[in-house]
Amino acid sequence: MDLNGISVILPAHQEADRIGPCLRALRDQRLVPGVSHQIVVVANGCTDATAQLARDALPELTTAGWRVVVMETAVGNKIAALNMGDATATGGMRIYLDADVVVGPDMIVALHAALSGMGARYAGAKLTVPPARSLLSRAYARFWQRLPFVATGVTGAGLFAMNAEGRARWDQFPQIISDDGFARLNFAPGERSRVEIPYSWPITEGFFRLIRVRRRQDAGTAQLADLYPDLHRNASGDRPSMRGMLRIGLTDPAGFVVYAAVTVAVRLRRPSQGWDRGR
């Protein structure tokens, strides 16, 4: 393993409509001199053209300086895909990226700088949500992005990274709901940093899908607290206070109403067993 090398682990399930922009953003990155750069795409449970589109992007990515591996598995499971990607990765620094995320310019250089040095380190970036088609989703996203955990914190949603020493804290990802939450909680707040490079992360469209996603998010948080109580001490500041939400709500009442309605509905509707992207 090249401890200073960078491997991007990119699990992709039915992402034919989104993986192109994701890979083009990586193609256009400024790379770190003298460092190996690898992308591992794991198309899991895909019946669309996700894997083929990743292979089609290979020549341009290779010309840009990336070594690319495209893997396929019939199992549509993100955790299994993450573990397959990790087993193939050659770089000590790992960037875990959702296939519907588009990173901003100089993201790779900035993450490399944040992760360099002694000690275990974890890094995220500045999450931005592109305008949704649904007015409700747009209002929800506008309010959610202003919550301190998202506005100034290191969420890990759709993008998180760590150095080799940090990744050594666990072996394989466990079969849990929240892979990003598990990774983040393996690091104390003082070990996390945020680079102020934006990345685009789409919000779920529509009220009822927002409820399903939010319920799954809350279930993931509860599962981590139950299974990993020792890690849960690192969750300080993850949840907004009611006073803080009301303060933001005074400046965005429509966003507050939608966010609050989703929060209440999450507690009333039956859990969904499916998977939905976004927050």
XYZ file of N, CA, C and O in Angstrom, residues 176 182 185-186 220-236:
84
model
N -24.326 -1.677 8.698
C -25.130 -0.711 9.429
C -25.803 0.227 8.435
O -25.502 0.220 7.242
N -20.881 6.227 11.040
C -19.940 5.327 11.687
C -18.509 5.820 11.499
O -17.721 5.854 12.454
N -17.845 9.056 13.607
C -17.783 8.859 15.057
C -16.550 8.082 15.502
O -16.276 8.002 16.702
N -15.801 7.523 14.567
C -14.529 6.908 14.919
C -13.448 7.959 15.187
O -12.316 7.597 15.530
N -30.516 5.218 11.608
C -29.079 4.999 11.570
C -28.379 5.584 12.777
O -27.463 4.972 13.350
N -28.797 6.787 13.176
C -28.211 7.425 14.359
C -28.492 6.605 15.611
O -27.604 6.387 16.445
N -29.746 6.137 15.745
C -30.110 5.329 16.909
C -29.353 4.002 16.917
O -28.923 3.521 17.978
N -29.169 3.408 15.744
C -28.444 2.144 15.650
C -26.993 2.304 16.098
O -26.459 1.468 16.832
N -26.352 3.387 15.685
C -24.970 3.627 16.096
C -24.866 3.805 17.606
O -23.937 3.294 18.241
N -25.804 4.543 18.184
C -25.786 4.754 19.630
C -25.972 3.441 20.376
O -25.374 3.228 21.444
N -26.786 2.544 19.805
C -27.061 1.262 20.452
C -25.889 0.292 20.304
O -25.483 -0.361 21.272
N -25.319 0.203 19.099
C -24.273 -0.779 18.835
C -22.884 -0.305 19.252
O -22.024 -1.129 19.580
N -22.678 1.013 19.203
C -21.338 1.548 19.461
C -21.404 2.700 20.479
O -21.096 3.846 20.152
N -21.807 2.388 21.708
C -21.944 3.465 22.710
C -20.621 4.189 22.982
O -20.624 5.378 23.308
N -19.491 3.488 22.845
C -18.204 4.145 23.083
C -17.905 5.193 22.014
O -17.257 6.217 22.288
N -18.368 4.952 20.784
C -18.165 5.921 19.712
C -19.151 7.086 19.837
O -18.849 8.202 19.401
N -20.299 6.818 20.419
C -21.356 7.832 20.441
C -20.952 9.077 21.226
O -21.526 10.144 21.033
N -19.941 8.948 22.075
C -19.478 10.144 22.804
C -18.921 11.194 21.847
O -18.811 12.373 22.206
N -18.551 10.786 20.636
C -18.029 11.734 19.647
C -19.134 12.431 18.863
O -18.845 13.185 17.930
N -20.403 12.181 19.229
C -21.528 12.757 18.487
C -21.916 14.140 18.988
O -22.913 14.701 18.539
N -21.160 14.710 19.883
C -21.472 16.029 20.434
C -21.637 17.066 19.331
O -20.790 17.201 18.455
